[in-house]
CSV table of N, CA and C in Angstrom, one decimal:
chain,number,residue,atom,x,y,z
E,910,MET,N,88.6,129.2,163.8
E,910,MET,CA,87.5,129.5,163.2
E,910,MET,C,87.3,130.4,162.2
E,911,SER,N,86.6,130.4,161.4
E,911,SER,CA,86.5,131.7,160.3
E,911,SER,C,85.3,132.0,160.5
E,912,LEU,N,85.6,133.5,160.5
E,912,LEU,CA,84.1,134.2,160.8
E,912,LEU,C,83.8,135.0,159.3
E,913,ASN,N,82.2,134.9,159.3
E,913,ASN,CA,81.8,135.3,158.0
E,913,ASN,C,81.7,136.9,158.7
E,914,SER,N,81.5,137.8,157.6
E,914,SER,CA,81.6,139.2,157.8
E,914,SER,C,80.9,139.7,156.7
E,915,ASP,N,80.2,141.3,157.0
E,915,ASP,CA,79.6,141.9,155.8
E,915,ASP,C,80.6,143.0,155.9
E,916,PRO,N,80.9,143.3,154.9
E,916,PRO,CA,81.7,144.7,155.0
E,916,PRO,C,81.0,146.3,155.0
E,917,ASP,N,79.6,146.1,154.8
E,917,ASP,CA,78.7,147.1,154.9
E,917,ASP,C,78.1,146.9,156.4
E,918,CYS,N,78.5,146.0,157.3
E,918,CYS,CA,77.8,145.9,158.5
E,918,CYS,C,78.3,146.9,159.7
E,919,ILE,N,77.6,147.5,160.3
E,919,ILE,CA,78.6,148.2,161.3
E,919,ILE,C,79.3,147.5,162.5
E,920,PHE,N,78.4,146.4,162.6
E,920,PHE,CA,78.9,145.6,163.7
E,920,PHE,C,80.4,144.6,163.4
E,921,CYS,N,79.9,144.6,162.2
E,921,CYS,CA,81.4,143.7,161.4
E,921,CYS,C,82.5,144.5,161.2
E,922,LYS,N,82.3,145.9,161.2
E,922,LYS,CA,83.5,147.0,161.4
E,922,LYS,C,83.7,146.9,163.1
E,923,ILE,N,82.9,147.1,163.7
E,923,ILE,CA,83.4,147.1,165.2
E,923,ILE,C,84.4,145.9,165.3
E,924,VAL,N,83.6,144.7,165.1
E,924,VAL,CA,84.6,143.2,165.3
E,924,VAL,C,85.8,143.5,164.9
E,925,ALA,N,85.9,144.1,163.5
E,925,ALA,CA,87.3,144.2,162.6
E,925,ALA,C,88.2,145.4,163.1
E,926,GLY,N,87.7,146.2,164.1
E,926,GLY,CA,88.4,147.3,164.7
E,926,GLY,C,88.6,148.5,163.8
E,927,GLY,N,87.6,148.5,162.9
E,927,GLY,CA,87.4,149.6,162.0
E,927,GLY,C,86.7,150.9,162.8
E,928,ILE,N,85.6,150.6,163.8
E,928,ILE,CA,85.2,151.8,164.3
E,928,ILE,C,85.2,151.2,165.8
E,929,PRO,N,85.6,152.1,166.9
E,929,PRO,CA,86.0,151.7,168.2
E,929,PRO,C,84.8,151.5,169.1
E,930,CYS,N,85.0,150.9,169.9
E,930,CYS,CA,83.7,151.0,170.9
E,930,CYS,C,83.8,150.7,172.2
E,931,HIS,N,83.3,151.0,173.3
E,931,HIS,CA,83.3,151.0,174.5
E,931,HIS,C,83.4,149.4,175.3
E,932,GLN,N,84.4,148.7,174.9
E,932,GLN,CA,84.4,147.3,175.0
E,932,GLN,C,84.2,146.6,176.6
E,933,LEU,N,83.2,145.9,176.8
E,933,LEU,CA,83.2,145.2,177.9
E,933,LEU,C,83.7,143.9,178.1
E,934,TYR,N,83.6,143.3,176.9
E,934,TYR,CA,83.7,141.6,176.9
E,934,TYR,C,84.4,141.2,175.6
E,935,GLU,N,85.5,140.5,175.3
E,935,GLU,CA,85.8,139.7,174.1
E,935,GLU,C,86.2,138.4,174.0
E,936,ASP,N,85.8,137.4,173.5
E,936,ASP,CA,86.4,136.1,173.3
E,936,ASP,C,86.8,136.0,171.8
E,937,ASP,N,86.8,134.7,171.6
E,937,ASP,CA,87.0,134.4,169.9
E,937,ASP,C,85.6,134.2,169.3
E,938,LEU,N,84.6,134.1,170.1
E,938,LEU,CA,83.3,134.3,169.2
E,938,LEU,C,82.4,135.3,169.6
E,939,VAL,N,82.6,136.2,170.6
E,939,VAL,CA,81.7,137.2,171.0
E,939,VAL,C,82.5,138.4,171.4
E,940,LEU,N,81.8,139.5,171.0
E,940,LEU,CA,82.0,140.8,171.6
E,940,LEU,C,81.0,141.5,172.5
E,941,ALA,N,81.4,142.2,173.5
E,941,ALA,CA,80.0,143.0,174.0
E,941,ALA,C,80.7,144.1,174.3
E,942,PHE,N,79.9,145.2,174.1
E,942,PHE,CA,80.0,146.6,174.3
E,942,PHE,C,79.1,147.8,174.6
E,943,LEU,N,79.3,148.7,174.9
E,943,LEU,CA,78.5,149.5,175.3
E,943,LEU,C,77.4,150.2,174.3
E,944,ASP,N,76.2,150.2,174.2
E,944,ASP,CA,75.2,150.7,173.0
E,944,ASP,C,75.7,152.5,173.0
E,945,VAL,N,75.9,152.8,171.7
E,945,VAL,CA,76.1,154.5,171.3
E,945,VAL,C,74.8,155.0,171.5
E,946,GLY,N,73.8,154.2,171.6
E,946,GLY,CA,72.3,155.1,171.5
E,946,GLY,C,71.6,154.2,172.7
E,947,PRO,N,72.1,154.6,174.0
E,947,PRO,CA,71.7,153.7,175.0
E,947,PRO,C,70.2,154.2,175.7
E,948,LEU,N,69.4,153.2,175.7
E,948,LEU,CA,68.0,153.3,176.4
E,948,LEU,C,68.2,153.6,178.1
E,949,SER,N,69.0,153.4,178.5
E,949,SER,CA,69.4,153.8,179.9
E,949,SER,C,71.1,153.4,180.2
E,950,GLU,N,71.6,154.2,181.4
E,950,GLU,CA,72.8,154.1,181.4
E,950,GLU,C,73.2,152.3,181.6
E,951,GLY,N,74.7,152.2,180.9
E,951,GLY,CA,75.0,150.9,181.0
E,951,GLY,C,74.4,149.6,180.0
E,952,HIS,N,73.6,150.2,179.0
E,952,HIS,CA,72.7,149.6,178.0
E,952,HIS,C,73.9,148.9,177.2
E,953,ALA,N,74.3,147.8,177.2
E,953,ALA,CA,75.2,147.1,176.1
E,953,ALA,C,74.6,146.3,175.5
E,954,LEU,N,75.4,145.8,174.2
E,954,LEU,CA,75.2,145.1,173.2
E,954,LEU,C,76.3,143.6,173.5
E,955,VAL,N,75.9,142.5,173.1
E,955,VAL,CA,76.2,141.3,173.3
E,955,VAL,C,76.2,140.8,171.8
E,956,ILE,N,77.3,140.6,170.9
E,956,ILE,CA,77.1,140.0,169.6
E,956,ILE,C,78.3,138.9,169.2
E,957,PRO,N,77.7,138.1,168.5
E,957,PRO,CA,78.6,136.9,167.5
E,957,PRO,C,79.5,137.7,166.8
E,958,LYS,N,80.6,137.2,166.9
E,958,LYS,CA,82.0,137.9,165.8
E,958,LYS,C,81.5,137.8,164.5
E,959,SER,N,80.8,136.1,164.3
E,959,SER,CA,80.6,136.1,163.2
E,959,SER,C,79.0,136.7,162.5
E,960,HIS,N,79.1,137.2,161.6
E,960,HIS,CA,78.1,138.0,160.9
E,960,HIS,C,76.9,136.9,160.6
E,961,ALA,N,75.8,137.1,161.2
E,961,ALA,CA,74.5,136.5,160.7
E,961,ALA,C,73.2,137.6,160.9
E,962,VAL,N,72.3,137.6,160.0
E,962,VAL,CA,71.3,138.6,160.1
E,962,VAL,C,70.4,138.1,161.3
E,963,GLU,N,69.7,137.1,161.4
E,963,GLU,CA,68.8,136.6,162.3
E,963,GLU,C,69.3,135.4,163.4
E,964,LEU,N,68.7,135.6,164.1
E,964,LEU,CA,69.3,134.6,165.2
E,964,LEU,C,69.2,132.9,165.0
E,965,ALA,N,68.3,132.8,164.1
E,965,ALA,CA,68.1,131.1,163.4
E,965,ALA,C,69.2,131.3,162.4
E,966,ASP,N,69.9,131.8,161.9
E,966,ASP,CA,70.9,131.6,161.1
E,966,ASP,C,72.3,132.1,161.5
E,967,ALA,N,72.3,132.4,162.9
E,967,ALA,CA,73.5,132.5,163.4
E,967,ALA,C,74.3,131.0,164.0
E,968,ASP,N,75.8,130.8,164.3
E,968,ASP,CA,76.3,130.0,164.5
E,968,ASP,C,75.7,129.3,165.7
E,969,GLN,N,75.5,128.3,166.3
E,969,GLN,CA,74.9,127.8,167.5
E,969,GLN,C,75.8,128.0,168.7
E,970,GLN,N,77.2,127.5,168.5
E,970,GLN,CA,78.1,127.9,169.5
E,970,GLN,C,78.2,129.5,169.8
E,971,ALA,N,78.0,129.9,169.0
E,971,ALA,CA,78.3,131.5,169.4
E,971,ALA,C,77.1,132.0,169.9
E,972,VAL,N,75.8,131.8,169.5
E,972,VAL,CA,74.8,131.8,170.4
E,972,VAL,C,74.9,131.6,171.7
E,973,GLU,N,75.4,130.3,172.0
E,973,GLU,CA,75.3,129.9,173.3
E,973,GLU,C,76.4,130.9,174.0
E,974,ARG,N,77.4,131.1,173.8
E,974,ARG,CA,78.3,131.8,174.1
E,974,ARG,C,77.6,133.1,174.4
E,975,CYS,N,76.8,133.9,173.6
E,975,CYS,CA,76.3,135.4,173.8
E,975,CYS,C,75.4,135.1,175.1
E,976,ALA,N,74.6,134.1,175.2
E,976,ALA,CA,73.9,133.9,176.3
E,976,ALA,C,74.8,133.6,177.5
E,977,ALA,N,75.8,133.1,177.7
E,977,ALA,CA,76.5,133.3,178.7
E,977,ALA,C,77.4,134.3,179.1
E,978,VAL,N,77.7,134.7,178.2
E,978,VAL,CA,78.1,136.2,178.6
E,978,VAL,C,77.0,137.4,179.0
E,979,ALA,N,75.9,137.3,178.5
E,979,ALA,CA,74.6,138.2,178.9
E,979,ALA,C,74.7,137.8,180.1
E,980,LYS,N,74.4,136.4,180.6
E,980,LYS,CA,74.0,135.8,181.8
E,980,LYS,C,75.1,136.6,183.0
E,981,GLN,N,76.4,136.6,182.5
E,981,GLN,CA,77.5,137.2,183.4
E,981,GLN,C,77.3,138.6,183.6
E,982,LEU,N,77.4,139.3,182.2
E,982,LEU,CA,77.6,140.7,182.6
E,982,LEU,C,76.2,141.6,182.9
E,983,GLY,N,75.0,140.9,182.5
E,983,GLY,CA,73.7,141.5,183.3
E,983,GLY,C,74.0,141.9,184.6
E,984,PRO,N,74.1,141.0,185.5
E,984,PRO,CA,74.1,141.2,186.8
E,984,PRO,C,75.2,142.3,187.3
E,985,VAL,N,76.5,142.2,186.8
E,985,VAL,CA,77.5,143.0,186.8
E,985,VAL,C,77.1,144.6,186.5
E,986,ILE,N,76.5,144.4,185.3
E,986,ILE,CA,76.1,146.2,184.8
E,986,ILE,C,75.0,146.7,185.8
E,987,VAL,N,74.1,145.8,186.4
E,987,VAL,CA,72.9,146.2,187.3
E,987,VAL,C,73.8,146.5,188.6
E,988,GLU,N,74.8,145.9,189.0
E,988,GLU,CA,75.6,146.6,190.2
E,988,GLU,C,76.5,147.6,189.8
E,989,GLN,N,77.1,147.5,188.8
E,989,GLN,CA,77.8,149.1,188.8
E,989,GLN,C,77.2,150.3,188.5
E,990,THR,N,75.7,150.1,188.0
E,990,THR,CA,75.1,151.3,187.5
E,990,THR,C,74.2,151.7,188.4
E,991,GLY,N,73.9,150.7,189.5
E,991,GLY,CA,73.0,151.1,190.6
E,991,GLY,C,71.4,150.4,190.0
E,992,ALA,N,71.0,150.0,188.9
E,992,ALA,CA,70.0,149.7,188.6
E,992,ALA,C,69.3,148.7,189.4
E,993,ALA,N,68.0,148.3,189.1
E,993,ALA,CA,67.2,147.6,190.1
E,993,ALA,C,67.0,146.3,189.5
E,994,GLY,N,67.1,146.0,188.0
E,994,GLY,CA,67.1,144.9,187.1
E,994,GLY,C,67.5,145.1,185.8
E,995,TRP,N,67.2,144.1,184.8
E,995,TRP,CA,67.5,144.3,183.4
E,995,TRP,C,66.8,143.5,182.5
E,996,ASN,N,66.7,143.9,181.3
E,996,ASN,CA,66.2,143.1,180.4
E,996,ASN,C,67.1,142.6,179.4
E,997,LEU,N,66.8,141.5,178.7
E,997,LEU,CA,67.6,140.7,177.6
E,997,LEU,C,66.5,141.0,176.6
E,998,LEU,N,66.9,141.4,175.7
E,998,LEU,CA,66.3,141.5,174.4
E,998,LEU,C,66.9,141.3,173.0
E,999,GLN,N,66.3,140.3,172.5
E,999,GLN,CA,67.0,140.2,171.1
E,999,GLN,C,65.8,140.3,169.8
E,1000,ASN,N,66.1,141.1,168.8
E,1000,ASN,CA,65.0,141.3,167.8
E,1000,ASN,C,65.2,140.7,166.3
E,1001,ASN,N,64.5,140.2,165.9
E,1001,ASN,CA,64.7,139.4,164.6
E,1001,ASN,C,63.9,139.7,163.6
E,1002,GLY,N,64.2,140.6,162.6
E,1002,GLY,CA,63.5,141.5,161.5
E,1002,GLY,C,63.4,142.8,161.9
E,1003,SER,N,62.9,143.6,160.8
E,1003,SER,CA,62.6,145.1,161.1
E,1003,SER,C,61.2,145.1,161.7
E,1004,ALA,N,60.3,144.1,161.5
E,1004,ALA,CA,59.0,144.5,162.1
E,1004,ALA,C,59.1,144.2,163.5
E,1005,ALA,N,60.0,143.3,164.0
E,1005,ALA,CA,60.4,142.9,165.4
E,1005,ALA,C,61.2,144.0,166.4
E,1006,GLY,N,61.6,145.3,165.2
E,1006,GLY,CA,62.4,146.2,166.0
E,1006,GLY,C,64.0,146.0,165.6
E,1007,GLN,N,64.4,145.1,164.9
E,1007,GLN,CA,65.5,145.0,164.5
E,1007,GLN,C,66.4,146.2,163.9
E,1008,GLU,N,67.3,146.8,164.0
E,1008,GLU,CA,67.7,148.2,163.3
E,1008,GLU,C,69.2,147.6,162.6
E,1009,VAL,N,69.8,147.0,163.0
E,1009,VAL,CA,71.3,146.5,162.6
E,1009,VAL,C,71.2,145.0,162.3
E,1010,GLY,N,71.3,144.7,161.0
E,1010,GLY,CA,71.0,143.7,160.2
E,1010,GLY,C,72.2,142.5,160.9
E,1011,HIS,N,72.6,142.3,161.9
E,1011,HIS,CA,73.6,141.4,162.6
E,1011,HIS,C,73.0,141.1,164.2
E,1012,VAL,N,73.1,139.8,164.3
E,1012,VAL,CA,72.3,139.4,165.6
E,1012,VAL,C,73.3,140.0,166.7
E,1013,HIS,N,72.3,140.4,167.6
E,1013,HIS,CA,72.6,141.2,168.9
E,1013,HIS,C,72.1,140.9,169.9
E,1014,PHE,N,72.1,140.9,171.2
E,1014,PHE,CA,71.5,140.7,172.3
E,1014,PHE,C,71.8,142.0,173.1
E,1015,HIS,N,70.5,142.8,173.8
E,1015,HIS,CA,70.4,144.1,174.2
E,1015,HIS,C,70.4,143.7,176.0
E,1016,ILE,N,71.6,144.1,176.3
E,1016,ILE,CA,71.3,144.4,178.0
E,1016,ILE,C,70.8,145.6,178.5
E,1017,ILE,N,69.8,145.7,179.0
E,1017,ILE,CA,68.9,147.0,179.2
E,1017,ILE,C,68.9,147.1,180.8
E,1018,PRO,N,69.6,147.9,181.6
E,1018,PRO,CA,69.4,148.0,183.1
E,1018,PRO,C,68.1,148.7,183.3
E,1019,ARG,N,67.2,148.4,184.2
E,1019,ARG,CA,66.2,149.0,184.4
E,1019,ARG,C,66.0,149.4,185.8
E,1020,ARG,N,65.4,150.3,185.9
E,1020,ARG,CA,64.7,151.1,187.2
E,1020,ARG,C,63.5,151.2,187.4
E,1021,ALA,N,63.0,151.3,188.4
E,1021,ALA,CA,61.4,151.9,188.8
E,1021,ALA,C,61.1,152.9,188.1
E,1022,GLY,N,59.9,153.2,187.2
E,1022,GLY,CA,59.5,154.6,187.0
E,1022,GLY,C,60.7,155.2,186.0
E,1023,ASP,N,61.4,154.0,185.2
E,1023,ASP,CA,62.5,154.7,184.4
E,1023,ASP,C,61.8,155.2,183.1
E,1024,GLY,N,60.3,155.1,182.7
E,1024,GLY,CA,59.8,155.5,181.5
E,1024,GLY,C,60.0,154.5,180.3
E,1025,LEU,N,60.8,153.3,180.6
E,1025,LEU,CA,61.1,152.6,179.6
E,1025,LEU,C,59.9,151.6,179.5
E,1026,GLY,N,59.7,150.9,178.6
E,1026,GLY,CA,58.5,150.0,178.4
E,1026,GLY,C,58.4,149.5,177.5
E,1027,TYR,N,57.4,148.6,177.4
E,1027,TYR,CA,57.0,147.7,176.1
E,1027,TYR,C,55.5,147.6,176.4
E,1028,ARG,N,54.4,147.6,175.1
E,1028,ARG,CA,53.3,147.2,175.3
E,1028,ARG,C,53.1,145.6,175.4
E,1029,TRP,N,52.5,145.1,176.3
E,1029,TRP,CA,52.2,143.8,176.2
E,1029,TRP,C,50.7,143.7,176.3
E,1030,ASN,N,50.2,143.5,175.0
E,1030,ASN,CA,48.5,143.5,174.9
E,1030,ASN,C,48.5,142.2,174.9
E,1031,ALA,N,48.0,141.4,176.0
E,1031,ALA,CA,47.6,140.3,176.1
E,1031,ALA,C,46.4,140.0,175.5
E,1032,GLY,N,46.2,139.1,174.7
E,1032,GLY,CA,44.9,138.5,174.4
E,1032,GLY,C,44.4,137.4,174.9
E,1033,ALA,N,43.4,136.7,174.3
E,1033,ALA,CA,42.7,135.4,175.1
E,1033,ALA,C,43.0,134.4,174.1
E,1034,ILE,N,43.3,133.3,174.5
E,1034,ILE,CA,43.8,132.3,173.6
E,1034,ILE,C,42.5,131.5,173.5
E,1035,ASP,N,42.4,131.1,171.9
E,1035,ASP,CA,41.6,130.3,171.6
E,1035,ASP,C,41.9,128.8,171.6
E,1036,HIS,N,41.6,127.8,172.5
E,1036,HIS,CA,42.5,126.8,172.8
E,1036,HIS,C,42.1,125.6,171.6
E,1037,ASP,N,41.4,125.8,170.8
E,1037,ASP,CA,41.1,124.9,169.7
E,1037,ASP,C,42.3,125.3,168.6
E,1038,ASP,N,42.2,126.6,168.2
E,1038,ASP,CA,43.4,127.1,167.4
E,1038,ASP,C,44.6,127.0,167.8
E,1039,ALA,N,44.8,127.2,169.2
E,1039,ALA,CA,46.1,127.2,169.8
E,1039,ALA,C,46.8,125.6,169.7
E,1040,GLY,N,45.8,124.6,170.0
E,1040,GLY,CA,46.1,123.2,169.9
E,1040,GLY,C,46.7,123.1,168.4
E,1041,GLN,N,46.1,123.2,167.3
E,1041,GLN,CA,46.3,123.2,166.2
E,1041,GLN,C,47.6,123.9,165.6
E,1042,LEU,N,47.8,124.8,165.9
E,1042,LEU,CA,49.1,125.5,165.8
E,1042,LEU,C,50.3,124.7,166.8
E,1043,ALA,N,50.0,124.4,167.6
E,1043,ALA,CA,51.0,123.7,168.4
E,1043,ALA,C,51.4,122.5,167.8
E,1044,THR,N,50.3,121.8,167.3
E,1044,THR,CA,50.7,120.6,166.7
E,1044,THR,C,51.7,120.8,165.2
E,1045,LYS,N,51.2,121.9,164.6
E,1045,LYS,CA,52.1,122.0,163.4
E,1045,LYS,C,53.5,122.5,163.6
E,1046,ILE,N,53.6,123.3,164.7
E,1046,ILE,CA,54.7,123.8,165.0
E,1046,ILE,C,55.7,122.7,165.9
E,1047,ALA,N,55.5,122.0,166.9
E,1047,ALA,CA,55.7,120.9,167.4
E,1047,ALA,C,56.4,119.6,166.0
E,1048,SER,N,55.4,119.6,165.1
E,1048,SER,CA,55.9,118.7,164.1
E,1048,SER,C,57.2,119.2,163.4
E,1049,SER,N,57.4,120.5,163.4
E,1049,SER,CA,58.3,120.9,162.4
E,1049,SER,C,59.5,121.3,163.0
E,1050,VAL,N,59.6,121.1,164.3
E,1050,VAL,CA,60.9,121.5,164.9
E,1050,VAL,C,61.7,120.3,165.2
E,1051,ASN,N,63.1,120.3,164.7
E,1051,ASN,CA,63.8,119.2,164.6
E,1051,ASN,C,64.6,118.9,166.4
E,1052,PRO,N,64.2,117.7,166.5
E,1052,PRO,CA,64.7,117.6,167.7
E,1052,PRO,C,66.5,117.5,168.0
């Protein structure tokens, strides 16, 4: 498989071996390593080796492999760090918090009262509007 690469992308540089990392896992499609700016001990990144900025543009097989690796690593990281749980986070676009323009999944170990959090400001749904939106979205999805 030929990998897409961006010479200016820090994650592509890590994949190419130009920047060292604390590697946790590697296969032909995926690399996992500890985040150098961790939110908690054991905070890891799982990335496809092939460059894509957002999830929708990434290679399907690589995305599936990233999910499988995250599923395997998450519980191991929790066990090895003594955390109580973990978040799996994937951001698309700067408005969503994506800081590196290469698809990546965060495994973030969590402990009660760790101060990490996110605002989940749930609103109320308007069922008429939601029904119209659901119809538009569903009709645009390729099965």
